[in-house]
Amino acid sequence: MRMVIKVGTSTLAHSTGRLNIRRIEHLCKVMSDLKNSGHEVILVSSGAIGMGVGKLGLSGRPTDIASKQAAAAVGQCELMYVYDKLFTEYNHTVAQLLITGPDTENQERKANFENTLHRLLELGVIPIINENDTVSTEEIEIGDNDTLSAIVSNSVGADLLVILSDINGLYDKNPKGNPDAKLISVVEHITEETFLLADGKGSELGTGGMSTKIKAAVMATKNGTDMIIANGADPDLLYDIAEGKQVGTRFIKER
Ligand code: ADP
């Protein structure tokens, strides 16, 4: 199975903004094992700005563009250093791909990106993809990694897109503030009502919230790929997902 796995900042970092070492180590171990068992793994990882903030010792997430991009430049380096180190422990090679909006829209750039991605998979490499936050401005940005992960999933013709978040899946209302919220295990068809379930921006560190995840589900399922939202706090869930067990919320492909 070819799996695209997206991890959000809320999965990778503590509430302090600093790296959650136990979590990322566990994630890399499970993904390495999945690869060893014959699956292809492509990782879409957020977390560059958060890591940069930590490394630079800034008091909080910067608000001006230049400082954000500087933090991303420092943090992306650190993020890849950590991934490279951890995957190397399990004898896997990683590659970094940083893209922006035009890379997914301009035909020639898109073809280049896709050819590289396919070649990396043939070479047995684990591609790690992020938006190129150091050059992205509002006009050209993809904007959030949920959308980026759906673009990547469509580019590689993934069998499954897994979005790991700080929550078990999509609920019938936002569980933060609604303790009676119920998990929706399967979404057969995404409708306007599905979008109405998503409430607000999400966590402090995250960017997209649920609505960008549902948008990503529309893109993936239209292209013939199932999408799962699951809790990144327990990376072992990826084993269950690979075995086809019911985990989190599964959006069923349209064709
Ligand atoms: P990530 O950083 O993993 O992308 P986000 O913080 O962007 O995570 O999105 C997940 C958050 O979306 C949850 O923590 C939750 O507070 C919020 N949310 C809003 N509506 C819903 C809903 N209907 N079901 C589940 N979560 C919801």
Tab-separated table of C-alpha atoms and ligand atoms in Angstrom:
chain	number	residue	atom	x	y	z
A	1	MET	CA	0.000	0.000	0.000
A	2	ARG	CA	1.171	3.502	-0.880
A	3	MET	CA	0.391	5.731	2.103
A	4	VAL	CA	0.708	9.477	2.435
A	5	ILE	CA	0.916	10.387	6.125
A	6	LYS	CA	0.458	13.993	7.267
A	7	VAL	CA	1.524	15.073	10.722
A	8	GLY	CA	0.512	18.415	12.166
A	9	THR	CA	2.366	20.654	14.546
A	10	SER	CA	0.005	19.645	17.341
A	11	THR	CA	1.292	16.067	16.954
A	12	LEU	CA	4.981	16.968	16.680
A	13	ALA	CA	5.292	19.632	19.354
A	14	HIS	CA	4.463	20.096	22.999
A	15	SER	CA	2.234	23.010	23.953
A	16	THR	CA	5.489	24.898	24.636
A	17	GLY	CA	6.183	24.765	20.894
A	18	ARG	CA	9.236	22.568	21.511
A	19	LEU	CA	9.637	19.188	19.809
A	20	ASN	CA	7.829	16.220	21.346
A	21	ILE	CA	10.811	13.861	21.170
A	22	ARG	CA	9.051	10.723	22.386
A	23	ARG	CA	6.291	11.230	19.806
A	24	ILE	CA	8.515	11.865	16.792
A	25	GLU	CA	10.765	8.931	17.718
A	26	HIS	CA	7.761	6.644	17.943
A	27	LEU	CA	6.347	7.916	14.636
A	28	CYS	CA	9.606	7.368	12.763
A	29	LYS	CA	9.932	3.877	14.242
A	30	VAL	CA	6.430	2.834	13.136
A	31	MET	CA	6.789	4.380	9.681
A	32	SER	CA	10.142	2.616	9.233
A	33	ASP	CA	8.527	-0.671	10.225
A	34	LEU	CA	5.636	-0.140	7.809
A	35	LYS	CA	8.171	0.458	5.077
A	36	ASN	CA	10.048	-2.686	6.065
A	37	SER	CA	6.823	-4.654	5.775
A	38	GLY	CA	6.453	-3.555	2.150
A	39	HIS	CA	4.364	-0.387	2.297
A	40	GLU	CA	5.449	2.826	0.629
A	41	VAL	CA	5.447	5.799	2.958
A	42	ILE	CA	5.391	9.481	2.043
A	43	LEU	CA	5.441	11.986	4.873
A	44	VAL	CA	3.957	15.483	4.804
A	45	SER	CA	5.275	17.237	7.875
A	46	SER	CA	4.486	20.606	9.395
A	47	GLY	CA	6.419	21.977	12.310
A	48	ALA	CA	9.169	24.111	10.745
A	49	ILE	CA	8.088	27.438	12.229
A	50	GLY	CA	7.454	25.914	15.662
A	51	MET	CA	10.884	24.256	15.681
A	52	GLY	CA	12.495	27.536	14.588
A	53	VAL	CA	10.756	29.429	17.364
A	54	GLY	CA	12.115	26.920	19.878
A	55	LYS	CA	15.618	26.897	18.471
A	56	LEU	CA	15.859	30.682	18.258
A	57	GLY	CA	14.506	31.000	21.788
A	58	LEU	CA	11.725	33.374	20.702
A	59	SER	CA	9.042	34.033	23.278
A	60	GLY	CA	6.199	33.076	20.924
A	61	ARG	CA	5.210	32.509	17.318
A	62	PRO	CA	6.252	35.637	15.381
A	63	THR	CA	3.539	37.591	13.616
A	64	ASP	CA	5.511	39.494	10.952
A	65	ILE	CA	6.314	37.695	7.715
A	66	ALA	CA	10.113	38.125	7.783
A	67	SER	CA	10.420	36.680	11.309
A	68	LYS	CA	8.065	33.811	10.483
A	69	GLN	CA	10.080	32.978	7.396
A	70	ALA	CA	13.339	33.238	9.332
A	71	ALA	CA	11.923	30.879	11.960
A	72	ALA	CA	10.833	28.496	9.183
A	73	ALA	CA	14.323	28.573	7.647
A	74	VAL	CA	15.950	27.642	10.957
A	75	GLY	CA	13.216	25.176	11.905
A	76	GLN	CA	13.032	23.296	8.603
A	77	CYS	CA	16.726	22.532	8.922
A	78	GLU	CA	16.281	21.246	12.458
A	79	LEU	CA	13.188	19.241	11.501
A	80	MET	CA	14.982	17.441	8.674
A	81	TYR	CA	18.013	16.868	10.870
A	82	VAL	CA	15.784	15.064	13.370
A	83	TYR	CA	13.966	13.025	10.700
A	84	ASP	CA	17.220	12.093	8.985
A	85	LYS	CA	18.753	11.003	12.286
A	86	LEU	CA	15.736	8.944	13.371
A	87	PHE	CA	15.042	7.241	10.025
A	88	THR	CA	18.756	6.522	9.601
A	89	GLU	CA	18.626	4.579	12.875
A	90	TYR	CA	16.271	2.183	11.082
A	91	ASN	CA	18.328	2.214	7.903
A	92	HIS	CA	16.009	4.367	5.821
A	93	THR	CA	16.934	7.295	3.608
A	94	VAL	CA	14.883	10.458	3.575
A	95	ALA	CA	14.552	13.276	1.042
A	96	GLN	CA	13.311	16.799	1.547
A	97	LEU	CA	10.865	18.366	-0.917
A	98	LEU	CA	9.764	21.943	-0.309
A	99	ILE	CA	7.072	23.330	-2.559
A	100	THR	CA	4.774	26.328	-2.946
A	101	GLY	CA	1.494	26.957	-4.777
A	102	PRO	CA	2.921	27.507	-8.292
A	103	ASP	CA	4.729	24.139	-8.097
A	104	THR	CA	1.336	22.469	-7.984
A	105	GLU	CA	-0.332	24.689	-10.608
A	106	ASN	CA	2.252	25.287	-13.332
A	107	GLN	CA	2.268	22.176	-15.541
A	108	GLU	CA	6.011	21.967	-16.017
A	109	ARG	CA	6.817	22.498	-12.345
A	110	LYS	CA	4.140	20.025	-11.307
A	111	ALA	CA	5.533	17.425	-13.709
A	112	ASN	CA	9.037	17.990	-12.307
A	113	PHE	CA	7.793	17.576	-8.764
A	114	GLU	CA	5.871	14.408	-9.614
A	115	ASN	CA	8.753	12.874	-11.566
A	116	THR	CA	11.110	13.480	-8.647
A	117	LEU	CA	8.619	12.031	-6.196
A	118	HIS	CA	8.130	8.878	-8.270
A	119	ARG	CA	11.871	8.453	-8.745
A	120	LEU	CA	12.446	8.781	-4.993
A	121	LEU	CA	9.858	6.075	-4.344
A	122	GLU	CA	11.524	3.809	-6.908
A	123	LEU	CA	14.804	4.406	-5.085
A	124	GLY	CA	13.198	3.291	-1.825
A	125	VAL	CA	13.500	6.713	-0.221
A	126	ILE	CA	10.985	8.216	2.233
A	127	PRO	CA	10.043	11.623	0.790
A	128	ILE	CA	9.329	14.277	3.427
A	129	ILE	CA	7.339	17.182	2.059
A	130	ASN	CA	6.510	20.596	3.448
A	131	GLU	CA	5.420	23.933	2.115
A	132	ASN	CA	8.425	26.153	1.434
A	133	ASP	CA	7.528	28.617	4.153
A	134	THR	CA	10.659	30.703	3.651
A	135	VAL	CA	9.451	32.009	0.281
A	136	SER	CA	5.695	31.533	0.568
A	137	THR	CA	3.620	34.671	0.720
A	138	GLU	CA	-0.131	34.823	0.853
A	139	GLU	CA	-0.421	35.125	-2.937
A	140	ILE	CA	1.456	31.948	-3.751
A	141	GLU	CA	1.021	29.782	-0.692
A	142	ILE	CA	-0.844	26.484	-0.578
A	143	GLY	CA	-1.739	27.669	2.913
A	144	ASP	CA	-2.030	24.529	4.997
A	145	ASN	CA	-0.531	21.076	5.004
A	146	ASP	CA	-3.896	19.280	4.961
A	147	THR	CA	-4.369	20.628	1.438
A	148	LEU	CA	-0.723	19.927	0.602
A	149	SER	CA	-1.112	16.313	1.731
A	150	ALA	CA	-4.135	15.854	-0.560
A	151	ILE	CA	-2.180	17.353	-3.486
A	152	VAL	CA	0.703	14.980	-2.771
A	153	SER	CA	-1.661	12.045	-2.376
A	154	ASN	CA	-3.181	12.776	-5.800
A	155	SER	CA	0.259	13.263	-7.351
A	156	VAL	CA	1.487	9.827	-6.306
A	157	GLY	CA	-1.861	8.056	-6.746
A	158	ALA	CA	-1.823	7.031	-3.081
A	159	ASP	CA	-3.968	4.172	-1.841
A	160	LEU	CA	-4.554	5.990	1.408
A	161	LEU	CA	-4.108	9.445	2.899
A	162	VAL	CA	-3.738	9.514	6.684
A	163	ILE	CA	-3.999	12.827	8.525
A	164	LEU	CA	-2.664	12.564	12.074
A	165	SER	CA	-4.063	15.224	14.367
A	166	ASP	CA	-4.515	15.953	18.073
A	167	ILE	CA	-7.977	14.402	18.007
A	168	ASN	CA	-9.391	10.899	17.323
A	169	GLY	CA	-11.207	11.938	14.152
A	170	LEU	CA	-14.174	13.985	13.000
A	171	TYR	CA	-16.890	14.372	15.637
A	172	ASP	CA	-20.497	15.473	15.244
A	173	LYS	CA	-19.406	18.687	16.987
A	174	ASN	CA	-16.134	20.098	18.304
A	175	PRO	CA	-15.204	17.894	21.309
A	176	LYS	CA	-13.367	20.873	22.807
A	177	GLY	CA	-16.206	22.395	24.760
A	178	ASN	CA	-18.726	19.659	23.894
A	179	PRO	CA	-17.995	16.592	26.041
A	180	ASP	CA	-20.995	14.746	24.527
A	181	ALA	CA	-19.550	14.936	20.980
A	182	LYS	CA	-19.597	11.603	19.138
A	183	LEU	CA	-16.929	10.269	16.798
A	184	ILE	CA	-18.049	9.693	13.206
A	185	SER	CA	-16.312	6.501	12.052
A	186	VAL	CA	-17.193	6.598	8.367
A	187	VAL	CA	-18.124	9.412	5.997
A	188	GLU	CA	-19.528	7.928	2.776
A	189	HIS	CA	-20.263	11.240	1.036
A	190	ILE	CA	-19.007	14.680	1.973
A	191	THR	CA	-21.793	17.243	1.910
A	192	GLU	CA	-22.269	20.833	3.035
A	193	GLU	CA	-23.422	19.440	6.391
A	194	THR	CA	-20.054	17.733	6.811
A	195	PHE	CA	-18.362	21.131	6.576
A	196	LEU	CA	-20.728	22.583	9.166
A	197	LEU	CA	-19.340	20.108	11.742
A	198	ALA	CA	-15.958	21.830	11.645
A	199	ASP	CA	-15.753	24.499	14.267
A	200	GLY	CA	-13.187	27.277	14.344
A	201	LYS	CA	-9.475	27.215	13.910
A	202	GLY	CA	-8.519	24.214	16.024
A	203	SER	CA	-5.618	24.047	18.426
A	204	GLU	CA	-3.181	26.816	19.416
A	205	LEU	CA	-0.350	25.380	17.340
A	206	GLY	CA	-2.312	23.896	14.462
A	207	THR	CA	-3.322	25.980	11.509
A	208	GLY	CA	-6.138	24.427	9.557
A	209	GLY	CA	-8.586	22.934	12.056
A	210	MET	CA	-11.150	20.458	10.771
A	211	SER	CA	-12.391	22.396	7.753
A	212	THR	CA	-9.087	22.105	5.851
A	213	LYS	CA	-9.089	18.383	6.678
A	214	ILE	CA	-12.547	17.951	5.189
A	215	LYS	CA	-11.439	19.943	2.122
A	216	ALA	CA	-8.474	17.595	1.808
A	217	ALA	CA	-10.889	14.659	2.063
A	218	VAL	CA	-12.901	16.065	-0.861
A	219	MET	CA	-9.751	16.302	-3.007
A	220	ALA	CA	-8.519	12.813	-2.094
A	221	THR	CA	-11.819	10.923	-2.307
A	222	LYS	CA	-12.654	12.529	-5.692
A	223	ASN	CA	-9.359	11.193	-6.944
A	224	GLY	CA	-10.102	7.648	-5.769
A	225	THR	CA	-8.231	7.676	-2.439
A	226	ASP	CA	-9.680	6.955	1.002
A	227	MET	CA	-8.666	9.394	3.722
A	228	ILE	CA	-8.417	8.732	7.462
A	229	ILE	CA	-8.185	11.249	10.292
A	230	ALA	CA	-6.630	9.619	13.370
A	231	ASN	CA	-4.956	10.643	16.588
A	232	GLY	CA	-1.227	11.228	16.195
A	233	ALA	CA	-0.723	10.758	19.941
A	234	ASP	CA	-0.630	6.999	19.295
A	235	PRO	CA	1.526	6.284	16.232
A	236	ASP	CA	0.868	2.526	16.689
A	237	LEU	CA	-2.551	3.239	15.155
A	238	LEU	CA	-0.718	3.312	11.820
A	239	TYR	CA	-0.258	-0.478	12.147
A	240	ASP	CA	-4.014	-0.936	12.552
A	241	ILE	CA	-4.656	1.398	9.637
A	242	ALA	CA	-2.251	-0.550	7.421
A	243	GLU	CA	-4.098	-3.739	8.368
A	244	GLY	CA	-7.391	-2.166	7.303
A	245	LYS	CA	-8.831	-1.969	10.820
A	246	GLN	CA	-11.350	0.732	11.699
A	247	VAL	CA	-9.494	3.686	13.207
A	248	GLY	CA	-10.621	7.306	13.593
A	249	THR	CA	-12.748	8.685	10.771
A	250	ARG	CA	-12.547	7.175	7.283
A	251	PHE	CA	-13.722	9.166	4.271
A	252	ILE	CA	-14.647	6.739	1.511
A	253	LYS	CA	-13.342	7.302	-2.021
A	254	GLU	CA	-15.826	8.387	-4.663
A	255	ARG	CA	-14.681	6.006	-7.381
B	1	ADP	P1	-3.466	19.763	13.340
B	1	ADP	O1	-2.384	20.655	13.867
B	1	ADP	O2	-3.273	18.334	13.683
B	1	ADP	O3	-3.748	19.975	11.878
B	1	ADP	P2	-5.769	21.365	14.134
B	1	ADP	O4	-5.673	22.001	15.471
B	1	ADP	O5	-5.583	22.207	12.939
B	1	ADP	O6	-4.803	20.118	14.146
B	1	ADP	O7	-7.237	20.658	13.988
B	1	ADP	C1	-7.776	19.776	14.943
B	1	ADP	C2	-8.758	20.489	15.854
B	1	ADP	O8	-10.002	20.753	15.181
B	1	ADP	C3	-9.216	19.688	17.047
B	1	ADP	O9	-8.315	19.749	18.114
B	1	ADP	C4	-10.577	20.325	17.434
B	1	ADP	O10	-10.432	21.270	18.458
B	1	ADP	C5	-10.980	21.066	16.164
B	1	ADP	N1	-12.335	20.696	15.711
B	1	ADP	C6	-13.302	21.563	15.328
B	1	ADP	N2	-14.429	20.939	14.978
B	1	ADP	C7	-14.222	19.605	15.133
B	1	ADP	C8	-15.028	18.425	14.950
B	1	ADP	N3	-16.282	18.479	14.486
B	1	ADP	N4	-14.462	17.215	15.197
B	1	ADP	C9	-13.186	17.139	15.633
B	1	ADP	N5	-12.385	18.209	15.864
B	1	ADP	C10	-12.885	19.445	15.624
